[in-house]
Amino acid sequence: MPTNDTREAIMNVARLMVQANGYNALSFREVAAAVGVKSASVHYHFPTKGDLGAALARRYTEELTDHLDGLKSQPDNGEKWAQYYTDVFRTPLMNDNRMCMAGIMAAEHSDLPTEVRAEVNRFMDANVRWLSEVLSKQRPGAEAETIQRQALAIFAAIEGAQLIARGRGDVAAFDQSIEAYRASGLLP
Amino acid sequence: MPTNDTREAIMNVARLMVQANGYNALSFREVAAAVGVKSASVHYHFPTKGDLGAALARRYTEELTDHLDGLKSQPDNGEKWAQYYTDVFRTPLMNDNRMCMAGIMAAEHSDLPTEVRAEVNRFMDANVRWLSEVLSKQRPGAEAETIQRQALAIFAAIEGAQLIARGRGDVAAFDQSIEAYRASGLLP
DNA sequence: ACCTGAACACCGTTCAAGT
DNA sequence: ACCTGAACACCGTTCAAGT
């Protein structure tokens, strides 16, 4: 039952545009042209640009959460999770040098409508929470605060590797950074 | 001898605007209003927005290079350099949640005029080069490739910590990430 | 040498009007 | 319920015109 065809089409093209160029570069007129309607129609589905941005970020978080929860339910595969997790952030780079939507939006932070900002925070929290769970399974003795700090650091470091690799337009920079994180022990 | 007063004023206000909101959000009309001229005058000094962006990034790299070279010439202070270096990226966060200009521009990568992109790359190279020098002094035996990889990873991780802290609007996230980098051995 | 006003095609947003 | 054309104040850019 394909309810809301136009709405779906809008979200799909807008998502790619944000990951390619950021929230600021997202244009209602470009979205409309790609979908085959007029920009006023986009406003019918998403009254403001902030509404569209927030909807995109919310869906993005949901998709990641589903994906990560899927990994968690698999038989305990030791340190393979680190590989799977970093791959999540490697994929968009391979796809036309795109970025994690939350990463690129974090850079635009002070320019963002508050409802978009809130969704970006939610994405970050979901990542740190998932990483904390996995880490605490690996090191049952460690303090919750230490775990939490390392989870945040892993997330920050991977986002940074993606940011720098994108800035250079070179996935190899991402791979080298991840490799160094592993060598230092930041990543298992 | 204050040659080019207007040009200087333009660069000073534009720099703050970019670090606050990114290249995309930089507006010639806003810059002009802040300086007290018309936007057409800004175009007289910087024909295109790309010219202004590239000039800002170039100066930004020069200032960082001077600062880092100053640190290098000081008597060898063991591991203090890591503190000094991370402070460079902590400072803009404290200053109205601003970001490293290269970091925020890296996020806007595919939207950037090529001349701006080139300057962003130059900034990254300058950082990796400086970090490599410092690291190789500390570990005279290590391979050049390993040093280079760790230098890149340190830069990426610190940029990531800044990005995430900015996204949360909370410097504590930066400090916690740096602390975890240190605990893991990524940072000395 | 430096600045300006006016024009151009863009942008998000609004709204009355269409089906 | 969904879409549109037209208008508004914004944007970078250009250029002839001023001093």
mmCIF file of C-alpha atoms (C1' of nucleotides) in Angstrom:
data_model
loop_
_atom_site.group_PDB
_atom_site.id
_atom_site.type_symbol
_atom_site.label_atom_id
_atom_site.label_comp_id
_atom_site.label_asym_id
_atom_site.label_seq_id
_atom_site.Cartn_x
_atom_site.Cartn_y
_atom_site.Cartn_z
ATOM 1 C CA MET A 1 0.000 0.000 0.000
ATOM 2 C CA PRO A 2 2.078 2.929 -1.221
ATOM 3 C CA THR A 3 0.443 5.715 0.724
ATOM 4 C CA ASN A 4 1.997 9.133 0.352
ATOM 5 C CA ASP A 5 4.052 8.481 -2.745
ATOM 6 C CA THR A 6 5.103 12.095 -3.094
ATOM 7 C CA ARG A 7 6.053 12.375 0.521
ATOM 8 C CA GLU A 8 8.269 9.309 0.238
ATOM 9 C CA ALA A 9 9.878 10.571 -2.955
ATOM 10 C CA ILE A 10 10.613 13.901 -1.295
ATOM 11 C CA MET A 11 12.296 12.240 1.658
ATOM 12 C CA ASN A 12 14.381 9.984 -0.541
ATOM 13 C CA VAL A 13 15.848 12.678 -2.744
ATOM 14 C CA ALA A 14 16.213 15.129 0.155
ATOM 15 C CA ARG A 15 18.116 12.578 2.183
ATOM 16 C CA LEU A 16 20.707 12.133 -0.541
ATOM 17 C CA MET A 17 20.999 15.882 -0.963
ATOM 18 C CA VAL A 18 21.637 16.441 2.733
ATOM 19 C CA GLN A 19 24.240 13.693 2.930
ATOM 20 C CA ALA A 20 25.942 15.162 -0.134
ATOM 21 C CA ASN A 21 25.802 18.864 0.647
ATOM 22 C CA GLY A 22 24.345 19.474 4.065
ATOM 23 C CA TYR A 23 21.127 20.917 5.402
ATOM 24 C CA ASN A 24 21.919 24.438 4.242
ATOM 25 C CA ALA A 25 22.357 23.344 0.653
ATOM 26 C CA LEU A 26 19.025 21.533 0.644
ATOM 27 C CA SER A 27 16.704 23.369 -1.738
ATOM 28 C CA PHE A 28 12.941 22.982 -1.859
ATOM 29 C CA ARG A 29 12.970 23.944 -5.509
ATOM 30 C CA GLU A 30 15.596 21.321 -6.357
ATOM 31 C CA VAL A 31 13.756 18.672 -4.391
ATOM 32 C CA ALA A 32 10.527 19.591 -6.134
ATOM 33 C CA ALA A 33 12.137 19.429 -9.571
ATOM 34 C CA ALA A 34 13.654 16.011 -8.848
ATOM 35 C CA VAL A 35 10.290 14.690 -7.657
ATOM 36 C CA GLY A 36 8.296 16.313 -10.433
ATOM 37 C CA VAL A 37 6.163 18.763 -8.496
ATOM 38 C CA LYS A 38 6.367 22.449 -7.633
ATOM 39 C CA SER A 39 8.130 23.723 -4.534
ATOM 40 C CA ALA A 40 4.837 24.836 -3.010
ATOM 41 C CA SER A 41 3.805 21.176 -3.015
ATOM 42 C CA VAL A 42 6.828 20.254 -0.937
ATOM 43 C CA HIS A 43 5.635 22.796 1.588
ATOM 44 C CA TYR A 44 2.301 21.028 1.680
ATOM 45 C CA HIS A 45 4.002 17.852 2.955
ATOM 46 C CA PHE A 46 6.659 19.618 5.034
ATOM 47 C CA PRO A 47 5.519 23.112 6.003
ATOM 48 C CA THR A 48 9.029 24.355 6.712
ATOM 49 C CA LYS A 49 12.537 23.264 5.853
ATOM 50 C CA GLY A 50 13.045 22.488 9.522
ATOM 51 C CA ASP A 51 10.145 20.015 9.401
ATOM 52 C CA LEU A 52 11.749 18.218 6.470
ATOM 53 C CA GLY A 53 15.190 18.219 8.088
ATOM 54 C CA ALA A 54 13.851 16.864 11.351
ATOM 55 C CA ALA A 55 11.871 14.146 9.561
ATOM 56 C CA LEU A 56 14.978 13.100 7.644
ATOM 57 C CA ALA A 57 17.121 12.961 10.771
ATOM 58 C CA ARG A 58 14.462 11.012 12.677
ATOM 59 C CA ARG A 59 14.185 8.368 9.976
ATOM 60 C CA TYR A 60 17.955 8.217 9.716
ATOM 61 C CA THR A 61 18.240 7.432 13.415
ATOM 62 C CA GLU A 62 15.522 4.799 13.177
ATOM 63 C CA GLU A 63 17.288 3.055 10.327
ATOM 64 C CA LEU A 64 20.589 3.014 12.145
ATOM 65 C CA THR A 65 18.982 1.753 15.332
ATOM 66 C CA ASP A 66 17.304 -1.087 13.463
ATOM 67 C CA HIS A 67 20.566 -1.991 11.771
ATOM 68 C CA LEU A 68 22.584 -1.945 14.984
ATOM 69 C CA ASP A 69 19.982 -3.907 16.893
ATOM 70 C CA GLY A 70 20.137 -6.509 14.156
ATOM 71 C CA LEU A 71 23.870 -6.826 14.731
ATOM 72 C CA LYS A 72 23.379 -7.136 18.457
ATOM 73 C CA SER A 73 20.989 -10.067 18.148
ATOM 74 C CA GLN A 74 23.499 -12.080 16.157
ATOM 75 C CA PRO A 75 25.568 -14.723 17.954
ATOM 76 C CA ASP A 76 28.305 -12.978 19.916
ATOM 77 C CA ASN A 77 30.982 -12.451 17.315
ATOM 78 C CA GLY A 78 33.778 -11.163 19.484
ATOM 79 C CA GLU A 79 35.371 -8.102 17.966
ATOM 80 C CA LYS A 80 33.657 -8.276 14.625
ATOM 81 C CA TRP A 81 31.157 -5.655 15.807
ATOM 82 C CA ALA A 82 33.812 -2.955 15.475
ATOM 83 C CA GLN A 83 34.211 -3.809 11.813
ATOM 84 C CA TYR A 84 30.470 -3.775 11.233
ATOM 85 C CA TYR A 85 30.073 -0.508 13.057
ATOM 86 C CA THR A 86 32.835 1.349 11.229
ATOM 87 C CA ASP A 87 31.445 0.033 7.944
ATOM 88 C CA VAL A 88 28.265 1.977 8.635
ATOM 89 C CA PHE A 89 30.291 5.180 8.353
ATOM 90 C CA ARG A 90 32.479 3.952 5.520
ATOM 91 C CA THR A 91 29.541 3.209 3.231
ATOM 92 C CA PRO A 92 28.356 6.774 2.558
ATOM 93 C CA LEU A 93 31.925 7.790 1.680
ATOM 94 C CA MET A 94 31.962 5.100 -0.976
ATOM 95 C CA ASN A 95 28.627 6.423 -2.200
ATOM 96 C CA ASP A 96 29.719 9.653 -3.938
ATOM 97 C CA ASN A 97 31.712 10.897 -0.944
ATOM 98 C CA ARG A 98 28.589 11.392 1.124
ATOM 99 C CA MET A 99 28.538 11.837 4.889
ATOM 100 C CA CYS A 100 26.676 10.667 7.926
ATOM 101 C CA MET A 101 23.655 12.948 8.110
ATOM 102 C CA ALA A 102 24.182 13.710 11.782
ATOM 103 C CA GLY A 103 27.863 14.484 11.229
ATOM 104 C CA ILE A 104 27.248 16.982 8.501
ATOM 105 C CA MET A 105 24.384 18.517 10.447
ATOM 106 C CA ALA A 106 26.522 18.774 13.578
ATOM 107 C CA ALA A 107 28.873 20.984 11.588
ATOM 108 C CA GLU A 108 25.932 23.225 10.714
ATOM 109 C CA HIS A 109 24.747 23.230 14.303
ATOM 110 C CA SER A 110 24.229 26.933 14.963
ATOM 111 C CA ASP A 111 22.380 27.301 11.678
ATOM 112 C CA LEU A 112 19.866 24.538 12.409
ATOM 113 C CA PRO A 113 16.248 24.938 13.495
ATOM 114 C CA THR A 114 15.843 23.620 17.017
ATOM 115 C CA GLU A 115 13.725 20.659 15.951
ATOM 116 C CA VAL A 116 16.534 19.489 13.649
ATOM 117 C CA ARG A 117 19.114 19.989 16.369
ATOM 118 C CA ALA A 118 17.085 17.824 18.705
ATOM 119 C CA GLU A 119 17.075 14.975 16.183
ATOM 120 C CA VAL A 120 20.828 15.251 15.674
ATOM 121 C CA ASN A 121 21.299 14.893 19.412
ATOM 122 C CA ARG A 122 19.031 11.867 19.403
ATOM 123 C CA PHE A 123 21.163 10.227 16.721
ATOM 124 C CA MET A 124 24.320 10.798 18.703
ATOM 125 C CA ASP A 125 22.753 9.439 21.869
ATOM 126 C CA ALA A 126 21.614 6.294 20.052
ATOM 127 C CA ASN A 127 25.164 5.654 18.885
ATOM 128 C CA VAL A 128 26.768 6.226 22.254
ATOM 129 C CA ARG A 129 24.147 4.048 23.940
ATOM 130 C CA TRP A 130 24.693 1.150 21.541
ATOM 131 C CA LEU A 131 28.482 1.395 21.812
ATOM 132 C CA SER A 132 28.246 1.515 25.593
ATOM 133 C CA GLU A 133 26.210 -1.688 25.654
ATOM 134 C CA VAL A 134 28.665 -3.527 23.443
ATOM 135 C CA LEU A 135 31.682 -2.259 25.360
ATOM 136 C CA SER A 136 30.247 -3.159 28.752
ATOM 137 C CA LYS A 137 29.666 -6.698 27.535
ATOM 138 C CA GLN A 138 33.326 -6.921 26.616
ATOM 139 C CA ARG A 139 34.609 -5.431 29.846
ATOM 140 C CA PRO A 140 32.168 -6.437 32.549
ATOM 141 C CA GLY A 141 34.341 -4.979 35.282
ATOM 142 C CA ALA A 142 34.760 -1.467 33.951
ATOM 143 C CA GLU A 143 33.057 1.563 35.464
ATOM 144 C CA ALA A 144 29.983 2.862 33.681
ATOM 145 C CA GLU A 145 31.526 6.303 33.378
ATOM 146 C CA THR A 146 34.674 4.955 31.715
ATOM 147 C CA ILE A 147 32.598 2.904 29.303
ATOM 148 C CA GLN A 148 30.447 5.888 28.450
ATOM 149 C CA ARG A 149 33.485 8.060 27.853
ATOM 150 C CA GLN A 150 35.086 5.511 25.554
ATOM 151 C CA ALA A 151 31.825 5.044 23.649
ATOM 152 C CA LEU A 152 31.602 8.790 23.059
ATOM 153 C CA ALA A 153 35.259 8.888 22.014
ATOM 154 C CA ILE A 154 34.831 6.029 19.539
ATOM 155 C CA PHE A 155 31.831 7.715 17.983
ATOM 156 C CA ALA A 156 33.649 11.070 17.815
ATOM 157 C CA ALA A 157 36.789 9.512 16.357
ATOM 158 C CA ILE A 158 34.884 7.670 13.633
ATOM 159 C CA GLU A 159 32.889 10.771 12.720
ATOM 160 C CA GLY A 160 36.171 12.663 12.575
ATOM 161 C CA ALA A 161 37.753 10.059 10.310
ATOM 162 C CA GLN A 162 34.749 10.373 8.018
ATOM 163 C CA LEU A 163 34.918 14.163 8.056
ATOM 164 C CA ILE A 164 38.617 14.252 7.177
ATOM 165 C CA ALA A 165 38.312 11.560 4.515
ATOM 166 C CA ARG A 166 35.451 13.484 2.952
ATOM 167 C CA GLY A 167 37.415 16.727 3.090
ATOM 168 C CA ARG A 168 40.177 15.018 1.173
ATOM 169 C CA GLY A 169 37.786 13.138 -1.057
ATOM 170 C CA ASP A 170 39.749 10.002 -0.230
ATOM 171 C CA VAL A 171 38.385 6.924 1.549
ATOM 172 C CA ALA A 172 41.931 5.754 2.245
ATOM 173 C CA ALA A 173 42.228 8.477 4.885
ATOM 174 C CA PHE A 174 39.232 6.920 6.662
ATOM 175 C CA ASP A 175 40.762 3.452 6.558
ATOM 176 C CA GLN A 176 44.130 4.667 7.802
ATOM 177 C CA SER A 177 42.576 6.487 10.729
ATOM 178 C CA ILE A 178 40.500 3.472 11.723
ATOM 179 C CA GLU A 179 43.600 1.326 11.500
ATOM 180 C CA ALA A 180 45.455 3.695 13.824
ATOM 181 C CA TYR A 181 42.519 3.731 16.254
ATOM 182 C CA ARG A 182 42.769 -0.043 16.356
ATOM 183 C CA ALA A 183 46.549 -0.007 16.803
ATOM 184 C CA SER A 184 46.244 2.374 19.746
ATOM 185 C CA GLY A 185 43.530 0.326 21.421
ATOM 186 C CA LEU A 186 40.787 2.940 21.124
ATOM 187 C CA LEU A 187 38.955 0.435 18.929
ATOM 188 C CA PRO A 188 39.123 -3.259 19.754
ATOM 189 C CA MET B 1 50.266 51.413 8.325
ATOM 190 C CA PRO B 2 46.682 50.245 8.052
ATOM 191 C CA THR B 3 46.486 49.499 4.335
ATOM 192 C CA ASN B 4 43.238 47.978 3.135
ATOM 193 C CA ASP B 5 41.120 48.694 6.170
ATOM 194 C CA THR B 6 37.918 47.491 4.526
ATOM 195 C CA ARG B 7 39.528 44.320 3.250
ATOM 196 C CA GLU B 8 40.778 43.505 6.739
ATOM 197 C CA ALA B 9 37.399 44.231 8.291
ATOM 198 C CA ILE B 10 35.715 41.975 5.753
ATOM 199 C CA MET B 11 38.047 39.099 6.511
ATOM 200 C CA ASN B 12 37.648 39.498 10.256
ATOM 201 C CA VAL B 13 33.863 39.405 10.311
ATOM 202 C CA ALA B 14 33.667 36.740 7.588
ATOM 203 C CA ARG B 15 36.033 34.487 9.492
ATOM 204 C CA LEU B 16 33.815 34.535 12.550
ATOM 205 C CA MET B 17 30.740 33.906 10.422
ATOM 206 C CA VAL B 18 32.296 30.864 8.751
ATOM 207 C CA GLN B 19 33.466 29.384 12.032
ATOM 208 C CA ALA B 20 29.988 29.917 13.428
ATOM 209 C CA ASN B 21 27.824 28.775 10.530
ATOM 210 C CA GLY B 22 29.958 27.441 7.703
ATOM 211 C CA TYR B 23 30.836 28.613 4.237
ATOM 212 C CA ASN B 24 27.327 28.150 2.890
ATOM 213 C CA ALA B 25 25.837 30.432 5.498
ATOM 214 C CA LEU B 26 28.335 33.184 4.761
ATOM 215 C CA SER B 27 26.418 36.097 3.245
ATOM 216 C CA PHE B 28 27.998 38.978 1.329
ATOM 217 C CA ARG B 29 25.131 41.209 2.353
ATOM 218 C CA GLU B 30 25.571 40.365 6.042
ATOM 219 C CA VAL B 31 29.304 40.868 5.845
ATOM 220 C CA ALA B 32 28.767 44.201 4.096
ATOM 221 C CA ALA B 33 26.272 45.352 6.717
ATOM 222 C CA ALA B 34 28.625 44.410 9.565
ATOM 223 C CA VAL B 35 31.499 46.281 7.927
ATOM 224 C CA GLY B 36 29.384 49.268 6.941
ATOM 225 C CA VAL B 37 29.524 49.068 3.141
ATOM 226 C CA LYS B 38 27.304 47.666 0.416
ATOM 227 C CA SER B 39 27.600 44.093 -0.794
ATOM 228 C CA ALA B 40 28.876 45.221 -4.176
ATOM 229 C CA SER B 41 31.890 46.677 -2.356
ATOM 230 C CA VAL B 42 32.705 43.278 -0.881
ATOM 231 C CA HIS B 43 32.792 41.976 -4.442
ATOM 232 C CA TYR B 44 35.328 44.660 -5.261
ATOM 233 C CA HIS B 45 37.765 43.171 -2.716
ATOM 234 C CA PHE B 46 36.760 39.548 -3.272
ATOM 235 C CA PRO B 47 35.227 39.055 -6.722
ATOM 236 C CA THR B 48 33.490 35.821 -5.787
ATOM 237 C CA LYS B 49 32.494 34.078 -2.593
ATOM 238 C CA GLY B 50 35.073 31.421 -3.447
ATOM 239 C CA ASP B 51 37.818 34.066 -3.440
ATOM 240 C CA LEU B 52 36.795 35.193 0.023
ATOM 241 C CA GLY B 53 36.511 31.631 1.320
ATOM 242 C CA ALA B 54 39.913 30.676 -0.036
ATOM 243 C CA ALA B 55 41.527 33.807 1.414
ATOM 244 C CA LEU B 56 40.005 33.024 4.824
ATOM 245 C CA ALA B 57 41.214 29.432 4.755
ATOM 246 C CA ARG B 58 44.696 30.450 3.617
ATOM 247 C CA ARG B 59 45.104 32.928 6.438
ATOM 248 C CA TYR B 60 43.691 30.418 8.889
ATOM 249 C CA THR B 61 46.357 27.886 7.901
ATOM 250 C CA GLU B 62 49.092 30.513 8.157
ATOM 251 C CA GLU B 63 48.026 31.466 11.666
ATOM 252 C CA LEU B 64 47.941 27.870 12.810
ATOM 253 C CA THR B 65 51.319 27.135 11.261
ATOM 254 C CA ASP B 66 52.859 30.134 13.015
ATOM 255 C CA HIS B 67 51.329 29.077 16.304
ATOM 256 C CA LEU B 68 52.501 25.478 16.010
ATOM 257 C CA ASP B 69 55.989 26.462 14.913
ATOM 258 C CA GLY B 70 56.169 28.661 17.972
ATOM 259 C CA LEU B 71 55.408 25.646 20.137
ATOM 260 C CA LYS B 72 58.030 23.578 18.371
ATOM 261 C CA SER B 73 60.810 26.071 19.023
ATOM 262 C CA GLN B 74 60.175 25.956 22.763
ATOM 263 C CA PRO B 75 62.436 23.778 24.921
ATOM 264 C CA ASP B 76 61.383 20.192 24.563
ATOM 265 C CA ASN B 77 58.461 19.857 26.922
ATOM 266 C CA GLY B 78 57.826 16.141 26.685
ATOM 267 C CA GLU B 79 54.143 15.441 26.322
ATOM 268 C CA LYS B 80 52.886 18.943 26.925
ATOM 269 C CA TRP B 81 52.563 19.437 23.166
ATOM 270 C CA ALA B 82 49.481 17.242 23.080
ATOM 271 C CA GLN B 83 47.784 19.547 25.564
ATOM 272 C CA TYR B 84 48.764 22.633 23.594
ATOM 273 C CA TYR B 85 47.620 21.090 20.351
ATOM 274 C CA THR B 86 44.216 19.969 21.579
ATOM 275 C CA ASP B 87 43.734 23.417 23.120
ATOM 276 C CA VAL B 88 43.878 24.863 19.626
ATOM 277 C CA PHE B 89 40.669 22.988 18.832
ATOM 278 C CA ARG B 90 39.083 23.537 22.231
ATOM 279 C CA THR B 91 39.333 27.310 22.015
ATOM 280 C CA PRO B 92 36.780 27.940 19.239
ATOM 281 C CA LEU B 93 34.240 25.761 21.074
ATOM 282 C CA MET B 94 34.591 28.020 24.091
ATOM 283 C CA ASN B 95 34.119 30.992 21.792
ATOM 284 C CA ASP B 96 30.368 30.735 21.077
ATOM 285 C CA ASN B 97 30.535 27.071 20.070
ATOM 286 C CA ARG B 98 32.519 27.859 16.946
ATOM 287 C CA MET B 99 34.432 25.291 14.940
ATOM 288 C CA CYS B 100 37.755 24.859 13.238
ATOM 289 C CA MET B 101 37.290 26.490 9.840
ATOM 290 C CA ALA B 102 38.730 23.519 7.981
ATOM 291 C CA GLY B 103 36.538 21.092 9.886
ATOM 292 C CA ILE B 104 33.321 22.877 9.101
ATOM 293 C CA MET B 105 34.395 23.358 5.490
ATOM 294 C CA ALA B 106 35.309 19.683 5.168
ATOM 295 C CA ALA B 107 31.699 18.898 5.977
ATOM 296 C CA GLU B 108 30.610 21.184 3.146
ATOM 297 C CA HIS B 109 33.162 19.645 0.808
ATOM 298 C CA SER B 110 31.069 18.891 -2.257
ATOM 299 C CA ASP B 111 29.520 22.344 -2.110
ATOM 300 C CA LEU B 112 32.838 24.173 -2.079
ATOM 301 C CA PRO B 113 34.480 25.988 -4.985
ATOM 302 C CA THR B 114 37.677 24.176 -5.934
ATOM 303 C CA GLU B 115 39.945 26.980 -4.724
ATOM 304 C CA VAL B 116 38.410 26.720 -1.253
ATOM 305 C CA ARG B 117 38.740 22.940 -1.284
ATOM 306 C CA ALA B 118 42.418 23.263 -2.103
ATOM 307 C CA GLU B 119 42.983 25.479 0.938
ATOM 308 C CA VAL B 120 41.125 23.056 3.198
ATOM 309 C CA ASN B 121 43.433 20.297 2.024
ATOM 310 C CA ARG B 122 46.431 22.510 2.715
ATOM 311 C CA PHE B 123 45.255 23.057 6.268
ATOM 312 C CA MET B 124 44.878 19.343 6.867
ATOM 313 C CA ASP B 125 48.296 18.633 5.399
ATOM 314 C CA ALA B 126 49.900 21.254 7.643
ATOM 315 C CA ASN B 127 48.385 19.586 10.695
ATOM 316 C CA VAL B 128 49.424 16.076 9.744
ATOM 317 C CA ARG B 129 52.921 17.270 8.884
ATOM 318 C CA TRP B 130 53.386 18.993 12.230
ATOM 319 C CA LEU B 131 52.007 16.050 14.181
ATOM 320 C CA SER B 132 54.262 13.673 12.250
ATOM 321 C CA GLU B 133 57.315 15.708 13.153
ATOM 322 C CA VAL B 134 56.466 15.754 16.834
ATOM 323 C CA LEU B 135 55.614 12.060 16.896
ATOM 324 C CA SER B 136 58.791 11.007 15.100
ATOM 325 C CA LYS B 137 60.824 12.928 17.685
ATOM 326 C CA GLN B 138 59.128 10.924 20.413
ATOM 327 C CA ARG B 139 59.520 7.565 18.704
ATOM 328 C CA PRO B 140 62.751 7.723 16.706
ATOM 329 C CA GLY B 141 62.551 4.063 15.777
ATOM 330 C CA ALA B 142 59.055 3.972 14.290
ATOM 331 C CA GLU B 143 58.366 3.636 10.594
ATOM 332 C CA ALA B 144 57.465 6.788 8.693
ATOM 333 C CA GLU B 145 54.233 5.234 7.480
ATOM 334 C CA THR B 146 53.103 4.314 10.973
ATOM 335 C CA ILE B 147 53.913 7.804 12.216
ATOM 336 C CA GLN B 148 52.007 9.377 9.345
ATOM 337 C CA ARG B 149 48.995 7.171 9.972
ATOM 338 C CA GLN B 150 48.900 8.024 13.653
ATOM 339 C CA ALA B 151 49.282 11.719 12.888
ATOM 340 C CA LEU B 152 46.306 11.571 10.531
ATOM 341 C CA ALA B 153 44.295 9.617 13.102
ATOM 342 C CA ILE B 154 45.054 12.103 15.883
ATOM 343 C CA PHE B 155 43.972 14.990 13.673
ATOM 344 C CA ALA B 156 40.808 13.163 12.604
ATOM 345 C CA ALA B 157 39.941 12.155 16.158
ATOM 346 C CA ILE B 158 40.353 15.690 17.494
ATOM 347 C CA GLU B 159 38.280 17.157 14.656
ATOM 348 C CA GLY B 160 35.647 14.532 15.414
ATOM 349 C CA ALA B 161 35.632 15.385 19.101
ATOM 350 C CA GLN B 162 35.124 19.021 18.152
ATOM 351 C CA LEU B 163 32.348 18.146 15.713
ATOM 352 C CA ILE B 164 30.435 16.062 18.234
ATOM 353 C CA ALA B 165 30.915 18.566 21.052
ATOM 354 C CA ARG B 166 29.632 21.308 18.773
ATOM 355 C CA GLY B 167 26.663 19.184 17.733
ATOM 356 C CA ARG B 168 25.776 18.804 21.385
ATOM 357 C CA GLY B 169 26.654 22.354 22.216
ATOM 358 C CA ASP B 170 28.706 20.992 25.103
ATOM 359 C CA VAL B 171 32.463 21.369 25.534
ATOM 360 C CA ALA B 172 32.460 18.570 28.096
ATOM 361 C CA ALA B 173 31.955 16.075 25.259
ATOM 362 C CA PHE B 174 35.186 17.345 23.724
ATOM 363 C CA ASP B 175 37.090 16.966 26.980
ATOM 364 C CA GLN B 176 35.739 13.481 27.613
ATOM 365 C CA SER B 177 36.725 12.304 24.146
ATOM 366 C CA ILE B 178 40.233 13.715 24.478
ATOM 367 C CA GLU B 179 40.538 12.030 27.855
ATOM 368 C CA ALA B 180 39.542 8.692 26.319
ATOM 369 C CA TYR B 181 42.014 9.187 23.451
ATOM 370 C CA ARG B 182 44.706 9.649 26.076
ATOM 371 C CA ALA B 183 43.605 6.632 28.077
ATOM 372 C CA SER B 184 43.743 4.434 24.983
ATOM 373 C CA GLY B 185 47.172 5.663 23.983
ATOM 374 C CA LEU B 186 46.082 7.336 20.743
ATOM 375 C CA LEU B 187 47.247 10.597 22.313
ATOM 376 C CA PRO B 188 50.359 10.607 24.515
ATOM 377 C "C1'" DA C 1 41.168 53.167 -6.115
ATOM 378 C "C1'" DC C 2 37.045 52.372 -3.967
ATOM 379 C "C1'" DC C 3 32.150 52.421 -3.630
ATOM 380 C "C1'" DT C 4 27.160 52.248 -5.128
ATOM 381 C "C1'" DG C 5 22.196 51.248 -7.203
ATOM 382 C "C1'" DA C 6 19.926 48.501 -10.047
ATOM 383 C "C1'" DA C 7 19.221 44.394 -12.279
ATOM 384 C "C1'" DC C 8 19.444 39.140 -12.823
ATOM 385 C "C1'" DA C 9 18.280 34.382 -11.406
ATOM 386 C "C1'" DC C 10 18.327 32.036 -7.249
ATOM 387 C "C1'" DC C 11 16.272 30.874 -2.220
ATOM 388 C "C1'" DG C 12 12.279 29.634 1.736
ATOM 389 C "C1'" DT C 13 7.781 30.899 2.751
ATOM 390 C "C1'" DT C 14 2.883 32.272 2.310
ATOM 391 C "C1'" DC C 15 -1.603 32.197 0.386
ATOM 392 C "C1'" DA C 16 -5.434 32.476 -2.481
ATOM 393 C "C1'" DA C 17 -6.947 29.631 -6.070
ATOM 394 C "C1'" DG C 18 -7.568 25.514 -8.545
ATOM 395 C "C1'" DT C 19 -8.846 20.141 -8.960
ATOM 396 C "C1'" DA D 1 -6.480 15.829 -0.185
ATOM 397 C "C1'" DC D 2 -3.109 17.515 -3.048
ATOM 398 C "C1'" DC D 3 -1.185 20.786 -6.125
ATOM 399 C "C1'" DT D 4 -0.149 25.412 -8.282
ATOM 400 C "C1'" DG D 5 1.128 30.553 -9.643
ATOM 401 C "C1'" DA D 6 2.244 34.605 -7.832
ATOM 402 C "C1'" DA D 7 4.149 37.375 -4.524
ATOM 403 C "C1'" DC D 8 7.533 38.555 -0.625
ATOM 404 C "C1'" DA D 9 12.230 39.331 1.215
ATOM 405 C "C1'" DC D 10 16.355 37.011 0.899
ATOM 406 C "C1'" DC D 11 20.898 35.313 -1.797
ATOM 407 C "C1'" DG D 12 25.562 35.800 -5.134
ATOM 408 C "C1'" DT D 13 26.865 38.153 -9.083
ATOM 409 C "C1'" DT D 14 27.389 41.718 -12.687
ATOM 410 C "C1'" DC D 15 27.938 46.239 -14.449
ATOM 411 C "C1'" DA D 16 27.426 50.842 -15.592
ATOM 412 C "C1'" DA D 17 27.909 54.862 -12.965
ATOM 413 C "C1'" DG D 18 29.671 57.730 -9.469
ATOM 414 C "C1'" DT D 19 33.757 59.967 -6.481
#
